[in-house]
Coordinates of C-alpha atoms and ligand atoms in Angstrom, one line a residue:
Chain F
M1 CA 30.4 4.9 29.5
N2 CA 30.4 1.3 30.8
A3 CA 29.1 -1.8 29.1
V4 CA 25.7 -2.7 30.5
H5 CA 26.4 -5.0 33.4
E6 CA 23.7 -7.3 34.8
F7 CA 23.7 -8.2 38.5
V8 CA 23.2 -11.9 39.1
P9 CA 21.5 -12.5 42.4
P10 CA 23.6 -14.9 44.5
A11 CA 22.2 -18.3 45.4
V12 CA 22.2 -18.5 49.2
N13 CA 21.4 -21.4 51.4
V14 CA 19.9 -19.7 54.4
E15 CA 19.7 -23.0 56.4
E16 CA 23.5 -23.1 56.4
K17 CA 23.5 -19.6 58.0
L18 CA 20.8 -20.5 60.6
F19 CA 22.8 -23.6 61.5
Q20 CA 25.3 -21.4 63.2
N21 CA 22.7 -20.0 65.6
R22 CA 21.5 -21.3 68.9
Y23 CA 17.8 -22.1 69.4
R24 CA 15.6 -23.6 72.1
V25 CA 12.7 -24.8 70.1
D26 CA 9.3 -24.9 71.8
A27 CA 8.3 -28.1 70.1
G28 CA 4.7 -28.3 69.1
R29 CA 4.0 -24.7 70.1
P30 CA 4.8 -22.5 67.1
H31 CA 4.6 -18.8 68.0
I32 CA 3.6 -17.7 64.5
K33 CA 0.6 -19.1 62.6
V34 CA -1.3 -18.3 59.4
N35 CA -4.8 -17.1 60.3
N36 CA -6.5 -18.2 57.2
P37 CA -4.5 -20.4 54.8
A38 CA -7.1 -19.9 52.0
L39 CA -6.3 -16.2 51.9
C40 CA -2.7 -17.0 50.9
L41 CA -3.9 -18.7 47.8
T42 CA -5.1 -15.4 46.5
C43 CA -2.0 -13.4 47.5
A44 CA 0.0 -12.8 44.4
L45 CA 3.3 -11.4 45.6
K46 CA 3.6 -13.4 48.9
P47 CA 5.9 -10.8 50.5
C48 CA 6.3 -13.0 53.5
T49 CA 8.3 -15.5 51.4
V50 CA 10.6 -12.8 50.1
C51 CA 11.1 -10.7 53.2
C52 CA 11.5 -13.3 55.9
P53 CA 15.3 -13.3 56.8
A54 CA 15.1 -16.9 57.9
G55 CA 13.3 -18.4 55.0
C56 CA 10.5 -19.7 57.3
W57 CA 7.8 -18.9 54.7
R58 CA 7.9 -21.0 51.5
A59 CA 5.5 -20.8 48.6
E60 CA 4.0 -24.2 47.8
E61 CA 3.1 -25.4 44.4
G62 CA -0.6 -24.6 44.1
G63 CA -0.3 -21.2 45.7
G64 CA -0.3 -22.1 49.4
I65 CA 2.2 -21.3 52.1
D66 CA 4.4 -23.6 54.1
L67 CA 5.4 -22.0 57.4
V68 CA 8.1 -23.6 59.6
V69 CA 9.2 -21.3 62.5
D70 CA 12.0 -23.4 64.0
G71 CA 14.7 -21.1 62.4
C72 CA 12.7 -17.9 63.2
L73 CA 14.9 -14.9 64.2
E74 CA 11.9 -13.2 65.9
C75 CA 12.2 -10.0 63.9
G76 CA 8.5 -9.4 63.3
T77 CA 8.8 -8.7 59.5
C78 CA 6.2 -11.3 58.4
R79 CA 3.6 -9.6 60.6
L80 CA 4.2 -6.2 59.1
V81 CA 4.6 -7.1 55.4
C82 CA 1.3 -9.1 55.1
D83 CA -1.2 -6.6 53.9
A84 CA -4.0 -9.0 54.6
G85 CA -3.2 -9.1 58.3
N86 CA -3.1 -12.9 57.9
V87 CA -0.2 -13.5 60.3
D88 CA -1.0 -14.5 63.9
W89 CA 2.2 -13.3 65.5
N90 CA 3.5 -13.6 69.1
Y91 CA 6.8 -13.9 70.8
P92 CA 7.7 -17.4 71.8
R93 CA 7.2 -18.3 75.5
G94 CA 9.9 -16.8 77.7
G95 CA 13.3 -18.5 77.3
F96 CA 12.3 -20.2 74.0
G97 CA 13.3 -19.4 70.5
V98 CA 16.5 -17.9 69.2
L99 CA 19.4 -17.3 71.6
F100 CA 21.8 -14.8 70.2
K101 CA 25.4 -15.4 71.3
F102 CA 26.5 -12.1 69.9
G103 CA 23.5 -10.2 68.6
Chain Z
M1 CA -1.0 -9.2 95.7
E2 CA 2.6 -8.2 94.8
K3 CA 3.0 -4.6 93.8
F4 CA 6.0 -2.5 92.7
D5 CA 6.6 1.2 92.2
V6 CA 7.5 0.5 88.6
I7 CA 7.5 -2.4 86.2
V8 CA 9.9 -2.2 83.3
V9 CA 9.2 -4.4 80.3
G10 CA 12.3 -5.4 78.4
A11 CA 16.0 -5.5 79.3
G12 CA 17.5 -3.8 76.3
A13 CA 19.3 -0.5 76.2
A14 CA 16.2 1.5 77.2
G15 CA 14.8 -0.8 79.8
N16 CA 18.2 -1.2 81.5
A17 CA 18.8 2.5 81.6
A18 CA 15.4 3.1 83.2
S19 CA 15.6 0.2 85.7
Y20 CA 19.1 1.2 86.8
T21 CA 18.2 4.8 87.3
L22 CA 15.0 4.0 89.2
A23 CA 16.6 1.3 91.4
K24 CA 19.6 3.6 92.3
A25 CA 17.1 6.2 93.5
G26 CA 15.5 3.6 95.8
L27 CA 12.2 2.9 93.9
S28 CA 11.1 -0.8 93.9
V29 CA 11.6 -2.0 90.4
L30 CA 10.6 -5.2 88.6
Q31 CA 12.1 -5.7 85.2
I32 CA 10.8 -8.5 83.0
E33 CA 12.7 -9.9 80.0
R34 CA 11.6 -12.6 77.7
G35 CA 15.1 -13.8 76.8
E36 CA 16.9 -16.6 78.6
S37 CA 19.2 -13.8 79.8
P38 CA 19.3 -10.1 78.8
G39 CA 20.8 -9.7 75.3
T40 CA 19.9 -13.1 73.9
K41 CA 17.1 -11.5 71.8
N42 CA 18.9 -8.2 70.8
V43 CA 20.8 -7.2 67.7
Q44 CA 22.8 -4.1 67.0
G45 CA 25.6 -3.1 64.6
A46 CA 27.0 -2.2 67.1
I47 CA 28.3 1.2 67.9
L48 CA 28.0 2.4 71.5
Y49 CA 28.0 6.2 72.0
A50 CA 29.8 6.8 75.3
D51 CA 28.0 10.0 76.3
A52 CA 24.6 8.4 76.8
L53 CA 26.0 5.6 79.0
E54 CA 28.3 7.9 80.9
K55 CA 25.4 9.9 82.1
I56 CA 24.0 6.8 83.7
I57 CA 27.1 4.9 84.7
P58 CA 30.0 7.4 84.7
D59 CA 32.8 4.8 85.2
F60 CA 31.4 2.3 82.7
R61 CA 34.8 2.0 80.9
A62 CA 36.2 0.2 83.9
S63 CA 34.0 -2.9 83.6
A64 CA 31.9 -2.8 80.4
P65 CA 32.7 -5.3 77.7
L66 CA 33.9 -2.9 74.9
E67 CA 35.4 -4.2 71.7
R68 CA 37.4 -1.4 70.1
H69 CA 37.2 2.3 70.2
V70 CA 36.4 3.9 66.9
A71 CA 39.5 5.4 65.4
E72 CA 38.4 5.7 61.8
Q73 CA 35.1 6.1 60.0
R74 CA 34.6 5.4 56.4
M75 CA 31.7 6.2 54.1
W76 CA 31.4 4.0 51.0
L77 CA 29.1 4.4 48.0
M78 CA 28.9 1.1 46.3
D79 CA 27.3 -0.2 43.2
E80 CA 25.9 -3.8 43.1
D81 CA 29.0 -5.7 42.4
Q82 CA 31.9 -3.7 40.9
A83 CA 32.8 -0.3 42.1
C84 CA 33.1 1.6 45.4
T85 CA 33.8 5.3 45.9
G86 CA 34.6 6.4 49.5
M87 CA 35.7 8.8 52.1
T88 CA 37.9 8.1 55.1
Y89 CA 38.0 10.1 58.3
R90 CA 40.8 9.4 60.8
D91 CA 41.7 12.1 63.2
A92 CA 44.1 11.9 66.1
R93 CA 41.9 14.3 68.1
F94 CA 39.0 12.0 67.7
S95 CA 41.0 9.1 68.8
Q96 CA 41.9 10.3 72.3
E97 CA 40.8 9.1 75.7
P98 CA 38.2 9.2 77.0
Y99 CA 37.0 7.7 73.7
N100 CA 33.7 8.9 72.3
R101 CA 32.4 5.7 70.7
Y102 CA 33.1 2.0 70.8
T103 CA 32.1 -1.1 68.9
I104 CA 30.3 -3.6 71.2
I105 CA 28.7 -7.1 71.0
R106 CA 25.2 -6.6 72.2
A107 CA 24.7 -10.0 73.9
R108 CA 27.7 -9.4 76.1
F109 CA 27.0 -5.8 76.7
D110 CA 23.4 -6.3 77.7
R111 CA 24.4 -9.0 80.2
W112 CA 26.9 -6.6 81.8
F113 CA 24.4 -3.8 81.9
S114 CA 21.9 -6.1 83.5
D115 CA 24.4 -7.0 86.2
Q116 CA 24.6 -3.3 87.0
V117 CA 20.8 -3.1 87.2
R118 CA 20.7 -6.0 89.7
A119 CA 23.5 -4.5 91.7
A120 CA 21.5 -1.3 91.9
G121 CA 18.7 -3.2 93.5
A122 CA 16.1 -4.0 90.8
L123 CA 14.5 -7.4 90.6
V124 CA 15.2 -8.8 87.2
V125 CA 13.1 -11.7 86.0
C126 CA 14.1 -13.4 82.7
E127 CA 12.5 -16.1 80.5
T128 CA 9.1 -14.4 81.0
T129 CA 7.1 -12.8 78.2
V130 CA 4.6 -10.1 79.0
T131 CA 1.5 -10.8 77.1
E132 CA -0.7 -7.7 77.8
L133 CA -1.1 -4.7 80.0
L134 CA -3.6 -4.7 82.8
R135 CA -5.9 -1.7 83.0
D136 CA -8.5 -0.5 85.5
A137 CA -12.0 0.7 84.6
T138 CA -10.7 4.2 83.8
G139 CA -8.1 2.8 81.4
K140 CA -5.2 3.5 83.7
V141 CA -2.4 0.9 83.3
T142 CA -2.1 -1.0 86.6
G143 CA 0.3 -3.7 85.8
V144 CA 1.2 -6.5 83.3
R145 CA 0.0 -10.0 82.6
T146 CA 2.7 -12.6 81.9
E147 CA 2.3 -16.1 80.5
R148 CA 3.2 -17.6 83.9
E149 CA 0.7 -19.1 86.2
H150 CA -0.7 -16.4 88.6
G151 CA 1.3 -14.1 86.2
D152 CA -0.5 -10.8 86.9
I153 CA 1.8 -8.3 88.6
Y154 CA 0.9 -4.7 89.6
A155 CA 2.7 -1.4 89.7
D156 CA 2.1 2.3 90.0
C157 CA 3.7 2.8 86.6
V158 CA 4.7 0.5 83.7
V159 CA 7.6 1.5 81.5
L160 CA 7.3 0.1 78.0
A161 CA 10.8 -0.8 76.8
D162 CA 9.8 -3.8 74.7
G163 CA 11.7 -2.7 71.5
A164 CA 10.9 -2.2 67.8
N165 CA 7.8 -4.3 67.4
A166 CA 6.1 -2.4 70.2
L167 CA 3.4 -5.1 70.5
L168 CA 2.3 -4.2 74.0
G169 CA 1.6 -0.6 73.3
S170 CA 0.0 -1.3 69.9
R171 CA -2.2 -4.0 71.2
A172 CA -3.4 -1.9 74.1
G173 CA -4.2 0.9 71.7
L174 CA -1.7 3.2 73.4
R175 CA 0.2 3.8 70.1
P176 CA -0.7 3.3 66.5
E177 CA 0.3 0.2 64.6
I178 CA 3.7 0.4 62.8
K179 CA 3.7 0.9 59.0
T180 CA 6.2 -0.8 56.7
A181 CA 7.2 2.6 55.4
D182 CA 8.6 3.5 58.8
M183 CA 10.4 0.3 59.5
A184 CA 13.7 -1.2 58.2
L185 CA 14.7 -4.8 58.4
A186 CA 18.4 -5.4 59.0
V187 CA 20.3 -8.7 58.7
K188 CA 23.7 -9.2 60.1
E189 CA 26.5 -11.7 60.4
V190 CA 29.4 -11.9 62.9
L191 CA 32.5 -13.3 61.2
F192 CA 35.6 -14.2 63.2
L193 CA 39.3 -13.6 62.3
P194 CA 42.4 -13.4 64.5
K195 CA 42.9 -9.9 66.0
E196 CA 46.2 -9.4 64.2
T197 CA 44.6 -10.2 60.8
I198 CA 41.9 -7.6 61.5
D199 CA 44.6 -5.1 62.6
A200 CA 46.6 -5.6 59.4
R201 CA 43.6 -5.6 57.0
F202 CA 42.2 -2.4 58.4
N203 CA 45.4 -0.6 59.4
L204 CA 44.7 -0.6 63.1
N205 CA 46.8 -0.6 66.3
G206 CA 45.9 -1.8 69.8
N207 CA 42.3 -1.3 70.4
Q208 CA 41.6 1.0 67.5
G209 CA 38.6 0.1 65.4
V210 CA 37.1 1.0 62.0
V211 CA 33.4 1.5 61.2
I212 CA 32.3 1.6 57.6
E213 CA 28.9 2.9 56.6
I214 CA 27.8 1.8 53.1
A215 CA 25.1 3.2 50.8
G216 CA 24.3 3.0 47.1
N217 CA 23.1 0.5 44.6
I218 CA 24.2 -2.3 47.0
T219 CA 20.6 -2.0 48.3
H220 CA 19.2 -2.5 44.7
G221 CA 17.1 0.6 44.6
M222 CA 15.7 0.2 48.0
V223 CA 16.1 2.9 50.7
G224 CA 18.7 1.3 53.0
T225 CA 22.3 1.1 54.1
G226 CA 25.0 -1.4 54.9
F227 CA 27.7 -1.5 57.5
L228 CA 30.9 -3.2 58.4
Y229 CA 32.3 -2.8 61.9
T230 CA 35.5 -4.2 63.5
N231 CA 35.3 -5.9 66.9
K232 CA 38.3 -7.3 68.7
D233 CA 38.5 -10.6 66.9
S234 CA 35.4 -10.5 64.7
I235 CA 33.8 -8.4 62.1
S236 CA 30.1 -7.4 62.0
V237 CA 28.6 -7.0 58.5
G238 CA 25.0 -6.1 57.9
I239 CA 22.5 -4.5 55.5
G240 CA 19.1 -3.1 56.1
C241 CA 16.3 -1.7 53.9
M242 CA 12.8 -0.3 54.4
L243 CA 10.1 -2.9 54.6
S244 CA 7.9 -1.0 52.3
D245 CA 10.6 -1.3 49.6
M246 CA 11.5 -4.9 50.4
K247 CA 8.0 -6.2 50.1
R248 CA 7.8 -4.9 46.5
Q249 CA 10.8 -6.8 45.1
T250 CA 12.2 -10.3 44.9
L251 CA 15.6 -10.3 46.5
T252 CA 15.7 -11.9 50.0
P253 CA 17.5 -10.2 52.9
Y254 CA 20.1 -13.0 52.9
Q255 CA 20.7 -12.4 49.1
L256 CA 21.3 -8.7 49.8
L257 CA 23.7 -9.6 52.6
E258 CA 25.5 -12.1 50.4
G259 CA 25.7 -9.5 47.7
L260 CA 27.5 -7.1 50.1
K261 CA 29.8 -9.8 51.4
R262 CA 30.8 -10.7 47.8
H263 CA 31.3 -7.2 46.6
P264 CA 35.0 -7.0 45.4
T265 CA 35.6 -4.2 48.0
V266 CA 34.4 -6.2 50.9
R267 CA 35.3 -9.8 50.0
P268 CA 39.0 -9.6 50.6
L269 CA 38.4 -8.0 54.1
L270 CA 36.4 -11.1 55.1
D271 CA 38.6 -13.7 53.4
G272 CA 39.0 -16.8 55.6
A273 CA 36.7 -15.5 58.3
E274 CA 34.5 -18.0 60.2
M275 CA 30.8 -17.0 60.3
K276 CA 29.4 -17.8 63.8
E277 CA 26.0 -16.1 63.8
Y278 CA 23.3 -14.8 61.5
S279 CA 20.7 -12.5 63.0
A280 CA 17.9 -10.1 62.0
H281 CA 16.1 -7.2 63.7
L282 CA 13.8 -4.4 62.9
I283 CA 14.8 -0.7 63.2
P284 CA 12.0 2.0 63.5
E285 CA 13.3 4.6 61.1
G286 CA 10.2 6.8 60.7
G287 CA 11.7 9.6 62.9
Y288 CA 10.0 12.5 64.5
K289 CA 6.8 12.4 62.6
T290 CA 6.0 8.9 63.7
L291 CA 6.6 9.3 67.4
P292 CA 3.5 8.2 69.3
K293 CA 2.0 9.7 72.5
L294 CA 4.8 9.1 75.0
Y295 CA 2.9 8.8 78.3
G296 CA -0.5 8.2 79.8
D297 CA -2.1 7.2 83.1
G298 CA 0.2 4.7 84.6
W299 CA 2.5 4.2 81.6
L300 CA 5.5 5.7 79.7
I301 CA 7.1 4.5 76.5
V302 CA 10.9 4.6 75.8
G303 CA 13.5 3.5 73.2
D304 CA 12.7 1.6 70.0
S305 CA 9.1 0.9 71.1
A306 CA 8.4 4.6 70.7
G307 CA 10.6 4.9 67.6
F308 CA 13.5 6.9 69.1
V309 CA 16.0 6.3 66.3
N310 CA 18.1 8.8 64.3
A311 CA 18.6 6.9 61.1
V312 CA 20.8 9.5 59.5
H313 CA 23.4 9.3 62.2
R314 CA 22.7 5.6 63.0
E315 CA 21.8 6.4 66.6
G316 CA 19.4 4.2 68.4
S317 CA 20.9 2.7 71.5
N318 CA 22.0 6.1 72.8
L319 CA 18.4 7.5 72.4
A320 CA 17.1 4.3 74.0
M321 CA 19.4 4.9 77.0
T322 CA 18.6 8.6 77.2
T323 CA 14.8 8.2 77.0
G324 CA 15.0 5.3 79.5
R325 CA 17.0 7.5 81.9
M326 CA 14.7 10.5 81.5
A327 CA 11.6 8.5 82.0
A328 CA 13.1 7.2 85.3
E329 CA 14.2 10.7 86.3
S330 CA 10.6 11.9 85.8
L331 CA 9.2 9.1 87.9
I332 CA 11.8 9.8 90.6
A333 CA 11.0 13.5 90.8
L334 CA 7.2 12.8 90.9
R335 CA 7.6 10.3 93.6
A336 CA 9.8 12.7 95.7
A337 CA 7.1 15.4 95.3
G338 CA 4.4 12.9 96.3
K339 CA 2.6 13.2 93.0
P340 CA 0.7 10.3 91.3
F341 CA 1.9 8.6 88.1
V342 CA -1.0 10.0 86.0
A343 CA -0.9 11.5 82.5
A344 CA -1.0 15.1 83.7
Q345 CA 2.1 14.5 85.9
L346 CA 3.9 12.2 83.5
A347 CA 3.9 15.0 80.9
D348 CA 7.1 15.9 82.7
Y349 CA 8.8 13.1 80.8
K350 CA 7.9 14.7 77.4
R351 CA 9.1 18.1 78.7
R352 CA 12.5 16.7 79.6
L353 CA 12.8 15.1 76.1
D354 CA 11.7 18.4 74.4
D355 CA 14.5 20.2 76.3
S356 CA 17.2 17.7 75.3
F357 CA 19.2 16.7 72.2
V358 CA 16.8 13.8 71.6
M359 CA 13.9 15.8 70.3
E360 CA 16.1 18.5 68.8
D361 CA 18.0 16.0 66.7
L362 CA 14.9 14.1 65.6
K363 CA 13.1 17.3 64.6
K364 CA 16.1 18.4 62.6
Y365 CA 15.9 15.4 60.4
E366 CA 12.1 15.0 60.4
D367 CA 11.9 15.4 56.6
V368 CA 14.6 12.9 55.8
P369 CA 12.6 9.7 55.8
D370 CA 10.0 11.2 53.3
F371 CA 12.9 12.7 51.3
L372 CA 14.7 9.4 50.9
S373 CA 11.6 7.4 50.0
A374 CA 10.5 10.0 47.4
Q375 CA 14.1 10.7 46.1
S376 CA 15.5 7.2 46.0
H377 CA 17.7 8.1 43.0
F378 CA 20.1 9.7 45.5
L379 CA 20.9 6.2 46.6
N380 CA 20.7 4.7 43.1
V381 CA 21.8 7.1 40.4
Y382 CA 24.6 9.0 42.1
P383 CA 26.6 6.2 43.6
R384 CA 26.8 4.4 40.3
F385 CA 27.6 7.7 38.6
L386 CA 30.4 8.4 41.0
G387 CA 31.9 4.9 40.4
N388 CA 31.7 5.4 36.6
A389 CA 33.1 8.9 36.8
A390 CA 36.1 7.8 38.9
K391 CA 36.7 5.0 36.5
E392 CA 36.7 7.3 33.6
F393 CA 38.9 9.8 35.2
L394 CA 41.5 7.4 36.6
T395 CA 41.8 5.3 33.4
V396 CA 44.9 6.5 31.5
D397 CA 44.1 5.7 27.9
G398 CA 45.2 8.6 25.7
V399 CA 41.8 10.4 25.9
S400 CA 42.2 14.0 27.1
K401 CA 41.0 14.9 30.6
R402 CA 38.7 17.5 29.1
A403 CA 37.0 14.9 26.8
K404 CA 36.7 12.6 29.9
Q405 CA 35.0 15.4 31.8
Q406 CA 32.6 16.0 29.0
K407 CA 31.8 12.3 28.8
I408 CA 31.2 12.2 32.6
M409 CA 28.9 15.2 32.5
A410 CA 27.0 13.7 29.5
E411 CA 26.4 10.5 31.6
L412 CA 25.1 12.5 34.5
R413 CA 22.9 14.6 32.3
S414 CA 21.5 11.5 30.6
K415 CA 20.4 10.3 34.1
R416 CA 19.1 13.6 35.5
S417 CA 18.1 16.7 33.7
L418 CA 19.8 19.9 34.6
L419 CA 16.7 21.0 36.4
G420 CA 16.6 17.7 38.2
L421 CA 20.1 18.1 39.3
L422 CA 19.5 21.5 40.7
G423 CA 16.3 20.3 42.4
D424 CA 18.2 17.4 43.9
A425 CA 20.8 19.7 45.3
Y426 CA 18.1 21.9 46.8
R427 CA 16.0 19.1 48.2
F428 CA 19.1 17.4 49.7
W429 CA 20.1 20.7 51.4
R430 CA 16.5 21.2 52.7
A431 CA 16.3 17.7 54.2
F432 CA 19.6 17.6 55.9
R433 CA 20.4 21.3 56.8
Ligands
FAD1 C1 21.4 -4.2 62.7 C2 21.3 -3.0 63.6 C3 22.3 -2.1 63.8 C4 22.2 -1.1 64.7 N1 23.3 -0.3 64.9 C5 23.2 0.6 65.9 C6 24.4 1.3 66.2 O1 25.5 1.1 65.7 N2 24.4 2.3 67.2 C7 23.2 2.5 67.9 O2 23.2 3.3 68.8 N3 22.0 1.9 67.5 C8 22.0 0.9 66.6 N4 20.9 0.2 66.3 C9 19.7 0.5 67.0 C10 19.7 -0.1 68.4 O3 20.0 -1.4 68.4 C11 18.3 0.1 69.1 O4 17.9 1.5 69.0 C12 18.3 -0.2 70.6 O5 18.7 -1.6 70.7 C13 17.0 0.0 71.2 O6 17.0 -0.4 72.5 P1 15.6 -0.8 73.2 O7 15.9 -1.1 74.6 O8 14.6 0.2 73.0 O9 15.1 -2.1 72.5 P2 15.8 -3.5 72.5 O10 17.3 -3.4 72.7 O11 15.3 -4.2 71.3 O12 15.2 -4.2 73.8 C14 13.9 -4.7 73.9 C15 13.9 -5.8 75.0 O13 12.6 -6.1 75.4 C16 12.4 -7.5 75.4 N5 11.0 -7.8 75.2 C17 10.3 -7.4 74.1 N6 9.0 -7.8 74.3 C18 8.9 -8.3 75.5 C19 7.8 -8.9 76.2 N7 6.5 -8.9 75.7 N8 8.0 -9.4 77.4 C20 9.3 -9.3 78.0 N9 10.4 -8.8 77.3 C21 10.1 -8.3 76.1 C22 13.3 -8.0 74.3 O14 13.7 -9.3 74.5 C23 14.5 -7.1 74.5 O15 15.5 -7.5 75.4 C24 21.0 -0.9 65.4 C25 19.9 -1.7 65.2 C26 20.0 -2.8 64.3 C27 18.9 -3.8 64.2
SF4_2 S1 1.7 -12.1 52.8 FE1 0.1 -12.8 54.1 S2 -1.6 -13.4 52.8 FE2 0.3 -13.3 51.5 S3 1.1 -15.4 51.5 FE3 2.1 -14.3 53.2 S4 0.8 -14.7 55.0 FE4 -0.4 -15.3 53.2
SF4_3 S1 9.5 -13.1 62.7 FE1 11.1 -12.7 61.1 S2 12.3 -14.5 61.0 FE2 10.4 -15.1 62.1 S3 9.1 -16.0 60.6 FE3 8.6 -13.8 60.7 S4 9.9 -12.8 59.2 FE4 10.7 -14.8 59.5

C-alpha cells in the first residue's frame, strides 16, 4: 500500500537538553557507582547506556563503562535495567542533585 | 529522644495528602523530604483530577496554582514519522464549573500543597534524605534514620510515601524489589510559548486546555504512550515506555522524545517554543497484581511506592492522594479508639481501600499490563494500518472506493490472519471490559 519507509533515528545532543536544568552538584560525592567495573566488560548489551535518559552512562572503547552523574535526573532506571545488579544506587544527599523548576 | 505520632517520608502527592489529613486531626506529624523544597524532585504530565484533592481540601480552587481546565481530550494513533489518526472529544457539559480536571506544573503545585500541610500544623523538614527504617527486635518499624548527624527520629507509625523507586520499603524487605516489566520510564520537556499562540494553535479560549494522549508506532514497538498537554504559557510533551522493552533495544529515551517532537503532526504545534526543562521519572505500571503488602507493625505504604497507578486512565496522583488520605484516616480512627499502630489494626487501611474506587478500578484492569506486553501488535500493527487505510481512502485518484476497501482489507489480512483478528478483538474486550 505504501512504499517501505525507513525511520531514521534522530541525532540528539542530550547535554543541550540538560543544560536547561538546574542542579546543585555534590562535588566529589557521586550518588551512583558501579560495584564492579570488570563485570561491565562482559555485559554485551549495556542497557544502562541505552536507557539512561541523561546519557550519564557511556560505553568506552574496550568494553568498559564511563559514568558521570552530574546530569543525573534521579529516575532510578540504571539500577533496574542492570541485570547483574552492578549499580550501587542511592539518592543524593538532601538538597543536592537535580532541582526541577517545573517537573 | 524526639518522638512523633507519625513520620511521613516524602512530600509528593501521597505524602502531602497523608500529612495534611493527619495534622488537621491534631496528630503530631513530621514529614521528611529530600528535595530542596517540595516538588523539586517530582515529575508529572500533569493532569490533576479535582475529585481526589477536593476530598482533602474542598476549596483548593481558590488558591492552588492551576494551569488550564481540560476542555478537550484527543487520542492520537501515530506511526513513527508520517501519519496520525485521531479522535477528539470536546463537550460543553464536561467543560463546566466546577471543572473536573486541570493541567498543573508539579513543582509549583507541590510547593502550594506543602504550604497547606504546614498551615495544618505538620513539621515539614526538607533537604533531608531518609536512608533506612529503624526497627525494634520484633521487626516493628519504630522510626527513620536520616543522613544528618543524630539523624534517628522515632514515631508510632511511619508512612512510606517515597515514590516510584520504593527504596525504603524494598531495602527493609517490606515489599518485593521492582521488576522492569512493571515499570515505565517517561521523559518530558516543558516548552514555552505565549498564551495567545497556544490558544490559537489549539483552538482554546480563556483557561481552556487540551490534553492529547498518543499511542502507536511512535514508541517503536515498545509498550508505551506519549502525551502533549497545554499549560497556561507552556506545553508539556513526553513519552514513556516499559523498562523491560527499553532495555532490549537501541533507541535512547531522548531519541524517542525527539521523534515525537519532530513528528509532522506535533512539530508545527511546538514551532518557535523555548524548551526550559528536560526531566525523567519512573511510573509503576504493573497494576493490581503487583501491589505489595500495604501495612505492617508500625508502617503503611501509599502512592507510587506501593504501585497505585492506573496506567489505562493515566491516573496516579489522584490514587496517591486518595491512598495517602485513607492511610491518615485509618491512623486517626485508631488513635481515637486508643488502639496501637500494629498490623492487626492497620489492616483497617486495606479495608478502606478495598471499599473504594481505588481497588475496584485497579482490579478492573488487572489483566491489561500482561495483555499489552503479550499483544504489543495492538500498539504496532493497528496504528500503522489505520494511517495507511485513511490515506488510501482519502486519496482521490480514480480508483473506486470498493477497490480501495479491498486493498485496505488485504493489507490488514497480510498483517494479521482472520483468526488473529478475531482473537485480538476478543482479548481486547476481555482485558478492558
Ligand atoms: C511523565 C509522567 C506523567 C504523569 N502524568 C500523570 C497525570 O497526568 N495524572 C496523574 O494523576 N498522574 C500522572 N503521573 C503519575 C503521578 O505523577 C504519580 O502517581 C504521583 O506523583 C505519585 O505521588 P507520590 O506522592 O506517591 O510520589 P512522588 O510524587 O514521586 O513523591 C515522592 C516524594 O518522596 C521524596 N522522597 C523519596 N525518597 C525519599 C527519601 N529517602 N527521603 C526523603 N524524601 C524522599 C521525593 O523527593 C518526592 O518528593 C505521571 C507520572 C509521570 C512520571
Ligand atoms: S548494565 Fe550493569 S553490568 Fe551492564 S554495563 Fe551497565 S552497569 Fe555494567
Ligand atoms: S538515575 Fe536515571 S538519570 Fe541518573 S544515571 Fe541512572 S538512569 Fe541516568
